[in-house]
PDB file of C-alpha atoms in Angstrom:
ATOM      1  CA  MET A   1     -18.089  -3.081 -13.263  1.00 96.00           C
ATOM      2  CA  LYS A   2     -16.539  -3.856  -9.846  1.00 98.00           C
ATOM      3  CA  ASN A   3     -13.396  -5.867  -9.678  1.00 98.00           C
ATOM      4  CA  SER A   4     -13.576  -9.442  -8.700  1.00 98.00           C
ATOM      5  CA  ILE A   5     -10.387  -9.892  -6.638  1.00 98.00           C
ATOM      6  CA  SER A   6     -10.962  -8.854  -3.002  1.00 98.00           C
ATOM      7  CA  LEU A   7      -8.619  -6.781  -0.800  1.00 98.00           C
ATOM      8  CA  THR A   8      -9.154  -9.549   1.654  1.00 98.00           C
ATOM      9  CA  GLN A   9      -6.746 -11.714  -0.472  1.00 98.00           C
ATOM     10  CA  PHE A  10      -3.831  -9.199  -0.194  1.00 98.00           C
ATOM     11  CA  ALA A  11      -2.229 -10.400   3.179  1.00 98.00           C
ATOM     12  CA  SER A  12      -2.336 -14.101   2.125  1.00 98.00           C
ATOM     13  CA  THR A  13      -0.707 -13.236  -1.260  1.00 98.00           C
ATOM     14  CA  LEU A  14       2.084 -11.318   0.312  1.00 98.00           C
ATOM     15  CA  ALA A  15       2.617 -14.021   2.894  1.00 98.00           C
ATOM     16  CA  ALA A  16       2.885 -16.623   0.185  1.00 98.00           C
ATOM     17  CA  SER A  17       5.444 -14.551  -1.704  1.00 98.00           C
ATOM     18  CA  MET A  18       7.627 -14.536   1.360  1.00 98.00           C
ATOM     19  CA  GLY A  19       7.125 -18.228   2.260  1.00 98.00           C
ATOM     20  CA  ILE A  20       5.697 -17.455   5.513  1.00 98.00           C
ATOM     21  CA  SER A  21       2.216 -18.241   7.309  1.00 98.00           C
ATOM     22  CA  ALA A  22      -0.705 -15.832   6.487  1.00 98.00           C
ATOM     23  CA  PRO A  23      -3.074 -14.584   9.084  1.00 98.00           C
ATOM     24  CA  LYS A  24      -5.214 -17.599   9.967  1.00 95.00           C
ATOM     25  CA  ALA A  25      -8.616 -16.028   8.926  1.00 95.00           C
ATOM     26  CA  ALA A  26      -7.300 -14.227   5.897  1.00 98.00           C
ATOM     27  CA  GLY A  27      -8.827 -14.625   2.435  1.00 98.00           C
ATOM     28  CA  GLU A  28      -7.268 -16.968  -0.121  1.00 98.00           C
ATOM     29  CA  ALA A  29      -4.153 -15.849  -1.898  1.00 98.00           C
ATOM     30  CA  PHE A  30      -4.596 -14.972  -5.538  1.00 97.00           C
ATOM     31  CA  PRO A  31      -2.224 -16.944  -7.822  1.00 96.00           C
ATOM     32  CA  LEU A  32      -1.068 -14.031 -10.039  1.00 97.00           C
ATOM     33  CA  LEU A  33       1.783 -12.941  -7.900  1.00 98.00           C
ATOM     34  CA  GLY A  34       3.167 -16.380  -7.540  1.00 98.00           C
ATOM     35  CA  GLU A  35       3.156 -16.921 -11.303  1.00 97.00           C
ATOM     36  CA  THR A  36       5.044 -13.550 -11.625  1.00 98.00           C
ATOM     37  CA  LEU A  37       7.602 -14.546  -9.086  1.00 98.00           C
ATOM     38  CA  ARG A  38       8.180 -17.810 -10.830  1.00 97.00           C
ATOM     39  CA  GLN A  39       8.642 -15.977 -14.197  1.00 98.00           C
ATOM     40  CA  GLN A  40      11.285 -13.816 -12.643  1.00 98.00           C
ATOM     41  CA  GLY A  41      13.095 -16.874 -11.217  1.00 98.00           C
ATOM     42  CA  VAL A  42      12.138 -15.987  -7.610  1.00 98.00           C
ATOM     43  CA  SER A  43      10.912 -18.851  -5.296  1.00 96.00           C
ATOM     44  CA  THR A  44      10.341 -16.708  -2.226  1.00 98.00           C
ATOM     45  CA  ALA A  45      11.038 -12.966  -1.747  1.00 98.00           C
ATOM     46  CA  LYS A  46      13.769 -12.312   0.876  1.00 98.00           C
ATOM     47  CA  ARG A  47      13.420  -8.493   0.764  1.00 98.00           C
ATOM     48  CA  VAL A  48      10.006  -6.674   0.398  1.00 98.00           C
ATOM     49  CA  LEU A  49       8.958  -2.957  -0.041  1.00 99.00           C
ATOM     50  CA  ILE A  50       5.335  -2.300   0.380  1.00 99.00           C
ATOM     51  CA  TYR A  51       4.424   1.300  -0.512  1.00 99.00           C
ATOM     52  CA  ASN A  52       0.919   2.375   0.624  1.00 99.00           C
ATOM     53  CA  PRO A  53      -0.252   5.548  -1.088  1.00 99.00           C
ATOM     54  CA  ASP A  54      -3.680   6.637   0.209  1.00 98.00           C
ATOM     55  CA  ALA A  55      -6.776   6.936  -1.987  1.00 98.00           C
ATOM     56  CA  VAL A  56      -5.313   6.290  -5.513  1.00 99.00           C
ATOM     57  CA  GLY A  57      -8.368   4.890  -7.309  1.00 98.00           C
ATOM     58  CA  MET A  58      -8.006   2.727 -10.350  1.00 98.00           C
ATOM     59  CA  TRP A  59      -9.694   5.417 -12.540  1.00 98.00           C
ATOM     60  CA  LEU A  60      -6.700   7.624 -11.854  1.00 98.00           C
ATOM     61  CA  PHE A  61      -4.390   4.990 -13.238  1.00 98.00           C
ATOM     62  CA  GLN A  62      -6.713   4.577 -16.236  1.00 98.00           C
ATOM     63  CA  LYS A  63      -7.116   8.200 -17.003  1.00 98.00           C
ATOM     64  CA  TYR A  64      -3.407   9.310 -16.315  1.00 98.00           C
ATOM     65  CA  THR A  65      -1.611   6.078 -17.365  1.00 98.00           C
ATOM     66  CA  PRO A  66       1.420   7.779 -18.725  1.00 98.00           C
ATOM     67  CA  TRP A  67       2.166   9.298 -15.336  1.00 98.00           C
ATOM     68  CA  PHE A  68       2.421   5.863 -13.966  1.00 99.00           C
ATOM     69  CA  ALA A  69       5.345   4.991 -16.124  1.00 98.00           C
ATOM     70  CA  PRO A  70       7.790   4.845 -13.246  1.00 98.00           C
ATOM     71  CA  VAL A  71       5.383   2.483 -11.378  1.00 98.00           C
ATOM     72  CA  LEU A  72       5.239   0.266 -14.395  1.00 98.00           C
ATOM     73  CA  ARG A  73       8.974   0.425 -15.056  1.00 98.00           C
ATOM     74  CA  HIS A  74       9.641  -1.140 -11.543  1.00 98.00           C
ATOM     75  CA  THR A  75       6.802  -3.767 -11.829  1.00 98.00           C
ATOM     76  CA  GLN A  76       5.595  -6.706 -14.007  1.00 98.00           C
ATOM     77  CA  LEU A  77       2.227  -7.235 -12.669  1.00 98.00           C
ATOM     78  CA  GLY A  78      -0.877  -4.917 -12.145  1.00 98.00           C
ATOM     79  CA  VAL A  79      -3.758  -6.456 -10.310  1.00 98.00           C
ATOM     80  CA  PRO A  80      -7.295  -4.885 -10.185  1.00 98.00           C
ATOM     81  CA  LEU A  81      -8.792  -5.256  -6.713  1.00 98.00           C
ATOM     82  CA  GLN A  82     -12.095  -4.391  -5.079  1.00 98.00           C
ATOM     83  CA  THR A  83     -11.737  -2.773  -1.576  1.00 98.00           C
ATOM     84  CA  VAL A  84     -14.194  -3.187   1.300  1.00 98.00           C
ATOM     85  CA  MET A  85     -17.042  -1.130   2.618  1.00 98.00           C
ATOM     86  CA  PRO A  86     -17.118   1.447   3.908  1.00 98.00           C
ATOM     87  CA  SER A  87     -14.331   2.460   1.667  1.00 98.00           C
ATOM     88  CA  VAL A  88     -12.489   4.658   4.238  1.00 98.00           C
ATOM     89  CA  THR A  89      -8.896   4.421   5.209  1.00 98.00           C
ATOM     90  CA  PRO A  90      -8.826   2.574   8.571  1.00 98.00           C
ATOM     91  CA  VAL A  91     -11.517   0.165   7.422  1.00 98.00           C
ATOM     92  CA  CYS A  92      -9.545  -0.652   4.177  1.00 99.00           C
ATOM     93  CA  PHE A  93      -6.056  -0.861   5.756  1.00 98.00           C
ATOM     94  CA  GLY A  94      -7.502  -3.039   8.433  1.00 98.00           C
ATOM     95  CA  THR A  95      -8.582  -5.502   5.849  1.00 98.00           C
ATOM     96  CA  MET A  96      -5.522  -5.141   3.733  1.00 99.00           C
ATOM     97  CA  TYR A  97      -3.172  -6.393   6.456  1.00 98.00           C
ATOM     98  CA  THR A  98      -5.525  -8.770   8.289  1.00 98.00           C
ATOM     99  CA  GLY A  99      -7.158 -10.289   5.324  1.00 98.00           C
ATOM    100  CA  VAL A 100     -10.566 -10.261   6.871  1.00 98.00           C
ATOM    101  CA  GLU A 101     -13.786  -8.389   6.398  1.00 98.00           C
ATOM    102  CA  PRO A 102     -14.377  -5.184   8.604  1.00 98.00           C
ATOM    103  CA  ALA A 103     -16.864  -6.969  10.649  1.00 98.00           C
ATOM    104  CA  VAL A 104     -14.246  -9.425  11.792  1.00 98.00           C
ATOM    105  CA  HIS A 105     -11.278  -7.068  12.326  1.00 98.00           C
ATOM    106  CA  GLY A 106     -13.541  -4.608  14.204  1.00 97.00           C
ATOM    107  CA  ILE A 107     -13.311  -1.299  12.360  1.00 98.00           C
ATOM    108  CA  GLN A 108     -16.464  -0.692  10.465  1.00 98.00           C
ATOM    109  CA  LYS A 109     -16.407   3.161  10.246  1.00 98.00           C
ATOM    110  CA  TYR A 110     -13.940   5.853  10.174  1.00 98.00           C
ATOM    111  CA  GLU A 111     -12.110   5.388  13.499  1.00 98.00           C
ATOM    112  CA  LYS A 112      -8.582   4.609  14.364  1.00 97.00           C
ATOM    113  CA  HIS A 113      -7.542   2.448  17.119  1.00 97.00           C
ATOM    114  CA  LEU A 114      -5.233  -0.566  17.772  1.00 97.00           C
ATOM    115  CA  LEU A 115      -6.433  -3.790  15.979  1.00 97.00           C
ATOM    116  CA  THR A 116      -6.004  -7.103  17.918  1.00 96.00           C
ATOM    117  CA  GLN A 117      -6.963  -9.127  14.891  1.00 98.00           C
ATOM    118  CA  GLU A 118      -4.010 -11.187  13.692  1.00 98.00           C
ATOM    119  CA  SER A 119      -2.189  -9.279  10.876  1.00 98.00           C
ATOM    120  CA  LEU A 120       0.557  -9.761   8.329  1.00 98.00           C
ATOM    121  CA  PHE A 121       2.766  -7.750  10.784  1.00 98.00           C
ATOM    122  CA  ASP A 122       2.250 -10.479  13.363  1.00 98.00           C
ATOM    123  CA  CYS A 123       3.103 -13.153  10.893  1.00 98.00           C
ATOM    124  CA  LEU A 124       6.277 -11.306   9.823  1.00 98.00           C
ATOM    125  CA  ALA A 125       7.322 -11.027  13.370  1.00 98.00           C
ATOM    126  CA  ALA A 126       6.574 -14.727  14.086  1.00 98.00           C
ATOM    127  CA  ALA A 127       8.641 -15.644  11.035  1.00 98.00           C
ATOM    128  CA  GLY A 128      11.635 -13.604  12.344  1.00 98.00           C
ATOM    129  CA  LYS A 129      11.422 -11.076   9.412  1.00 98.00           C
ATOM    130  CA  LYS A 130      13.012  -7.823  10.534  1.00 98.00           C
ATOM    131  CA  THR A 131      10.289  -5.190   9.620  1.00 98.00           C
ATOM    132  CA  ALA A 132       9.993  -1.543   9.694  1.00 98.00           C
ATOM    133  CA  LEU A 133       6.766   0.343   9.408  1.00 98.00           C
ATOM    134  CA  VAL A 134       7.360   3.997   8.311  1.00 99.00           C
ATOM    135  CA  ALA A 135       4.219   6.134   8.486  1.00 98.00           C
ATOM    136  CA  VAL A 136       2.757   9.594   8.976  1.00 98.00           C
ATOM    137  CA  ALA A 137       1.948  10.537  12.571  1.00 98.00           C
ATOM    138  CA  ASP A 138      -1.670   9.960  13.553  1.00 98.00           C
ATOM    139  CA  SER A 139      -2.445   8.046  10.448  1.00 98.00           C
ATOM    140  CA  SER A 140      -4.292   4.704  10.305  1.00 98.00           C
ATOM    141  CA  MET A 141      -1.176   2.882   9.426  1.00 98.00           C
ATOM    142  CA  ALA A 142       0.561   4.388  12.430  1.00 98.00           C
ATOM    143  CA  ILE A 143      -2.247   3.423  14.888  1.00 98.00           C
ATOM    144  CA  LEU A 144      -3.910   0.248  13.640  1.00 98.00           C
ATOM    145  CA  PHE A 145      -0.796  -2.034  13.841  1.00 98.00           C
ATOM    146  CA  GLN A 146       1.151  -0.555  16.673  1.00 97.00           C
ATOM    147  CA  GLU A 147       2.575  -2.513  19.628  1.00 93.00           C
ATOM    148  CA  ARG A 148       3.484  -5.553  17.561  1.00 96.00           C
ATOM    149  CA  LYS A 149       6.583  -7.226  19.154  1.00 92.00           C
ATOM    150  CA  GLY A 150       9.255  -7.648  16.527  1.00 94.00           C
ATOM    151  CA  ILE A 151       8.230  -4.599  14.417  1.00 98.00           C
ATOM    152  CA  ASP A 152      10.206  -1.355  14.527  1.00 98.00           C
ATOM    153  CA  TYR A 153       8.042   1.850  14.115  1.00 98.00           C
ATOM    154  CA  TYR A 154       9.171   5.091  12.490  1.00 98.00           C
ATOM    155  CA  ILE A 155       6.345   7.602  12.901  1.00 98.00           C
ATOM    156  CA  LEU A 156       7.110  10.943  11.333  1.00 98.00           C
ATOM    157  CA  PRO A 157       5.457  14.285  10.639  1.00 98.00           C
ATOM    158  CA  TYR A 158       4.496  13.909   6.944  1.00 98.00           C
ATOM    159  CA  ASP A 159       5.293  12.218   3.585  1.00 98.00           C
ATOM    160  CA  GLY A 160       8.619  13.835   2.906  1.00 98.00           C
ATOM    161  CA  GLU A 161      10.095  12.736   6.196  1.00 98.00           C
ATOM    162  CA  VAL A 162       8.469   9.317   5.893  1.00 99.00           C
ATOM    163  CA  THR A 163       9.927   8.690   2.315  1.00 98.00           C
ATOM    164  CA  ALA A 164      13.311   9.943   3.285  1.00 98.00           C
ATOM    165  CA  LYS A 165      13.496   7.713   6.389  1.00 99.00           C
ATOM    166  CA  ALA A 166      12.233   4.618   4.291  1.00 99.00           C
ATOM    167  CA  GLU A 167      14.923   5.289   1.618  1.00 98.00           C
ATOM    168  CA  GLU A 168      17.607   5.538   4.440  1.00 98.00           C
ATOM    169  CA  LEU A 169      16.468   2.269   5.928  1.00 98.00           C
ATOM    170  CA  ILE A 170      16.428   0.467   2.558  1.00 98.00           C
ATOM    171  CA  ARG A 171      19.883   1.689   1.802  1.00 98.00           C
ATOM    172  CA  GLN A 172      21.239   0.577   5.261  1.00 98.00           C
ATOM    173  CA  GLY A 173      20.057  -2.938   4.532  1.00 98.00           C
ATOM    174  CA  GLU A 174      19.062  -3.867   8.011  1.00 98.00           C
ATOM    175  CA  TYR A 175      15.406  -4.536   7.373  1.00 98.00           C
ATOM    176  CA  GLU A 176      14.003  -7.367   5.289  1.00 98.00           C
ATOM    177  CA  VAL A 177      10.577  -5.774   4.982  1.00 98.00           C
ATOM    178  CA  VAL A 178       9.889  -2.066   4.764  1.00 99.00           C
ATOM    179  CA  VAL A 179       6.282  -0.849   4.826  1.00 99.00           C
ATOM    180  CA  VAL A 180       5.750   2.795   3.865  1.00 99.00           C
ATOM    181  CA  TYR A 181       2.540   4.944   4.142  1.00 99.00           C
ATOM    182  CA  ASN A 182       2.015   8.276   2.375  1.00 99.00           C
ATOM    183  CA  GLN A 183      -1.119  10.442   2.432  1.00 98.00           C
ATOM    184  CA  GLU A 184      -0.781  13.735   0.635  1.00 98.00           C
ATOM    185  CA  TYR A 185      -3.063  12.933  -2.275  1.00 98.00           C
ATOM    186  CA  ASP A 186      -5.847  11.935   0.127  1.00 98.00           C
ATOM    187  CA  ASP A 187      -5.417  15.132   2.126  1.00 98.00           C
ATOM    188  CA  VAL A 188      -5.363  17.428  -0.837  1.00 98.00           C
ATOM    189  CA  MET A 189      -8.407  15.999  -2.773  1.00 98.00           C
ATOM    190  CA  HIS A 190     -10.483  16.191   0.326  1.00 98.00           C
ATOM    191  CA  ARG A 191      -9.570  19.960   0.605  1.00 98.00           C
ATOM    192  CA  THR A 192     -10.076  20.539  -3.090  1.00 98.00           C
ATOM    193  CA  PHE A 193     -11.267  17.818  -5.531  1.00 98.00           C
ATOM    194  CA  PRO A 194      -9.687  14.731  -7.067  1.00 98.00           C
ATOM    195  CA  GLU A 195      -8.350  16.347 -10.201  1.00 98.00           C
ATOM    196  CA  SER A 196      -7.460  19.711  -8.874  1.00 98.00           C
ATOM    197  CA  GLU A 197      -3.992  20.821  -9.853  1.00 98.00           C
ATOM    198  CA  GLU A 198      -2.858  20.499  -6.478  1.00 98.00           C
ATOM    199  CA  SER A 199      -4.350  16.885  -6.071  1.00 98.00           C
ATOM    200  CA  LEU A 200      -2.768  15.815  -9.342  1.00 98.00           C
ATOM    201  CA  GLN A 201       0.629  17.134  -8.093  1.00 98.00           C
ATOM    202  CA  ALA A 202       0.167  15.113  -4.998  1.00 98.00           C
ATOM    203  CA  LEU A 203      -0.507  12.050  -7.077  1.00 99.00           C
ATOM    204  CA  LYS A 204       2.671  12.690  -9.097  1.00 98.00           C
ATOM    205  CA  ASN A 205       4.517  13.014  -5.684  1.00 99.00           C
ATOM    206  CA  HIS A 206       3.471   9.498  -4.628  1.00 99.00           C
ATOM    207  CA  ILE A 207       4.530   8.103  -8.029  1.00 99.00           C
ATOM    208  CA  ALA A 208       7.981   9.881  -7.585  1.00 99.00           C
ATOM    209  CA  SER A 209       8.253   8.468  -4.001  1.00 99.00           C
ATOM    210  CA  PHE A 210       7.636   4.917  -5.124  1.00 99.00           C
ATOM    211  CA  ASP A 211      10.151   5.495  -8.007  1.00 99.00           C
ATOM    212  CA  ARG A 212      12.660   6.681  -5.528  1.00 98.00           C
ATOM    213  CA  LEU A 213      12.212   3.814  -2.993  1.00 99.00           C
ATOM    214  CA  CYS A 214      12.245   1.264  -5.801  1.00 98.00           C
ATOM    215  CA  ALA A 215      15.515   2.687  -7.158  1.00 98.00           C
ATOM    216  CA  ALA A 216      17.097   2.427  -3.601  1.00 98.00           C
ATOM    217  CA  ALA A 217      15.831  -1.187  -3.268  1.00 98.00           C
ATOM    218  CA  GLU A 218      17.058  -2.279  -6.546  1.00 98.00           C
ATOM    219  CA  LYS A 219      20.505  -1.046  -5.641  1.00 98.00           C
ATOM    220  CA  SER A 220      20.597  -2.084  -2.175  1.00 98.00           C
ATOM    221  CA  TRP A 221      18.912  -5.446  -2.566  1.00 98.00           C
ATOM    222  CA  GLU A 222      20.350  -6.322  -5.910  1.00 98.00           C
ATOM    223  CA  THR A 223      21.953  -9.536  -4.559  1.00 98.00           C
ATOM    224  CA  GLU A 224      18.712 -10.820  -2.960  1.00 98.00           C
ATOM    225  CA  ASP A 225      15.412 -12.083  -4.395  1.00 98.00           C
ATOM    226  CA  SER A 226      13.190  -9.172  -3.895  1.00 98.00           C
ATOM    227  CA  LEU A 227       9.778  -7.737  -4.313  1.00 98.00           C
ATOM    228  CA  VAL A 228       8.267  -4.187  -4.458  1.00 99.00           C
ATOM    229  CA  VAL A 229       4.599  -3.487  -4.100  1.00 99.00           C
ATOM    230  CA  TRP A 230       2.322  -0.463  -4.692  1.00 99.00           C
ATOM    231  CA  ALA A 231      -0.797  -1.102  -2.635  1.00 99.00           C
ATOM    232  CA  THR A 232      -3.517   1.647  -2.201  1.00 99.00           C
ATOM    233  CA  ASP A 233      -6.427   1.371   0.155  1.00 98.00           C
ATOM    234  CA  HIS A 234      -9.485   2.840  -1.792  1.00 98.00           C
ATOM    235  CA  GLY A 235     -10.534   5.082  -4.443  1.00 98.00           C
ATOM    236  CA  ILE A 236     -12.270   8.446  -4.565  1.00 98.00           C
ATOM    237  CA  HIS A 237     -15.029  10.536  -6.278  1.00 98.00           C
ATOM    238  CA  THR A 238     -16.314  14.025  -6.286  1.00 98.00           C
ATOM    239  CA  ASN A 239     -19.285  14.781  -3.976  1.00 97.00           C
ATOM    240  CA  GLU A 240     -22.307  17.076  -4.686  1.00 96.00           C
ATOM    241  CA  ASN A 241     -20.356  19.960  -3.121  1.00 94.00           C
ATOM    242  CA  GLY A 242     -17.523  19.639  -5.605  1.00 97.00           C
ATOM    243  CA  HIS A 243     -15.011  18.167  -3.126  1.00 97.00           C
ATOM    244  CA  GLY A 244     -13.173  14.857  -3.060  1.00 98.00           C
ATOM    245  CA  THR A 245     -14.536  12.074  -0.869  1.00 98.00           C
ATOM    246  CA  HIS A 246     -14.957   8.334  -0.614  1.00 98.00           C
ATOM    247  CA  GLY A 247     -16.584   5.706   1.551  1.00 98.00           C
ATOM    248  CA  SER A 248     -19.346   4.662  -0.885  1.00 98.00           C
ATOM    249  CA  ASP A 249     -19.932   1.580  -2.971  1.00 98.00           C
ATOM    250  CA  LEU A 250     -19.379   3.413  -6.153  1.00 98.00           C
ATOM    251  CA  GLU A 251     -16.841   1.777  -8.522  1.00 98.00           C
ATOM    252  CA  GLU A 252     -14.713   4.927  -8.290  1.00 98.00           C
ATOM    253  CA  ASP A 253     -14.304   4.353  -4.563  1.00 98.00           C
ATOM    254  CA  LEU A 254     -14.097   0.484  -4.570  1.00 98.00           C
ATOM    255  CA  ASN A 255     -11.832  -0.259  -7.631  1.00 99.00           C
ATOM    256  CA  ILE A 256      -8.076  -0.129  -6.934  1.00 99.00           C
ATOM    257  CA  MET A 257      -4.841  -1.191  -8.691  1.00 98.00           C
ATOM    258  CA  HIS A 258      -1.998  -2.839  -6.923  1.00 98.00           C
ATOM    259  CA  PHE A 259       1.290  -3.287  -8.734  1.00 99.00           C
ATOM    260  CA  PHE A 260       4.062  -5.858  -8.032  1.00 98.00           C
ATOM    261  CA  GLY A 261       7.612  -6.096  -9.182  1.00 98.00           C
ATOM    262  CA  ALA A 262      10.265  -8.825  -8.487  1.00 98.00           C
ATOM    263  CA  TRP A 263      13.751  -9.584  -9.369  1.00 98.00           C
ATOM    264  CA  LYS A 264      16.213 -12.433  -8.793  1.00 98.00           C
ATOM    265  CA  GLY A 265      19.305 -11.548  -6.741  1.00 97.00           C
ATOM    266  CA  LEU A 266      22.654 -11.452  -8.598  1.00 94.00           C
TER     267      LEU A 266
END
């Protein structure tokens, strides 16, 4: 069964959590996050961490649930979403941050170029939210949303440098929104297969990075109403040659889980 909540709803949902305008053409926000924020005593999130690990399909969470204990420890809400077709990285991140279907934002295959479609980054800048995008060089997240006025970019060689810089920025406390992109799992599972020893270690590394960044946020932002988000782009499956891949309309590629955690400032 394919999940019913669409990735087109992510941008509006995050915008609503921060009390800012959503991209004009974006899908409707889903109410689950707003309910969670209210339960935590948060009206609007003043500080936000969005962690984007590439290719962590929902079935990985279902099969290796105990490994996700650090993700669950920092969050109160898990939302099953369906990503868009073709289920490849630039298409999916294009939709995640613009809230529109690929035919609208303009990336409908594996290609990476600047998107001119209004995105959550444009809305953050318009609202005066000091935002940092920390991503791996030449990745979709480093390319699609570049050249936005009011956004600071930290483009670094690989996941380790990205996570370290993001933690530094969180601890310094200058930014209200920190967006972080990691890609090791996707890289490794393409070279091997989704459940190879190396791939599963990469998955554990993403979980550890999220844990590390959330711990920094919970300490540095403890006095402010805050939100942390785990938001992957698509899933994966094993092809006929025994290697990891994605891009199809299989449930394994389309079904993903996003996790949200909030706290009220002291």
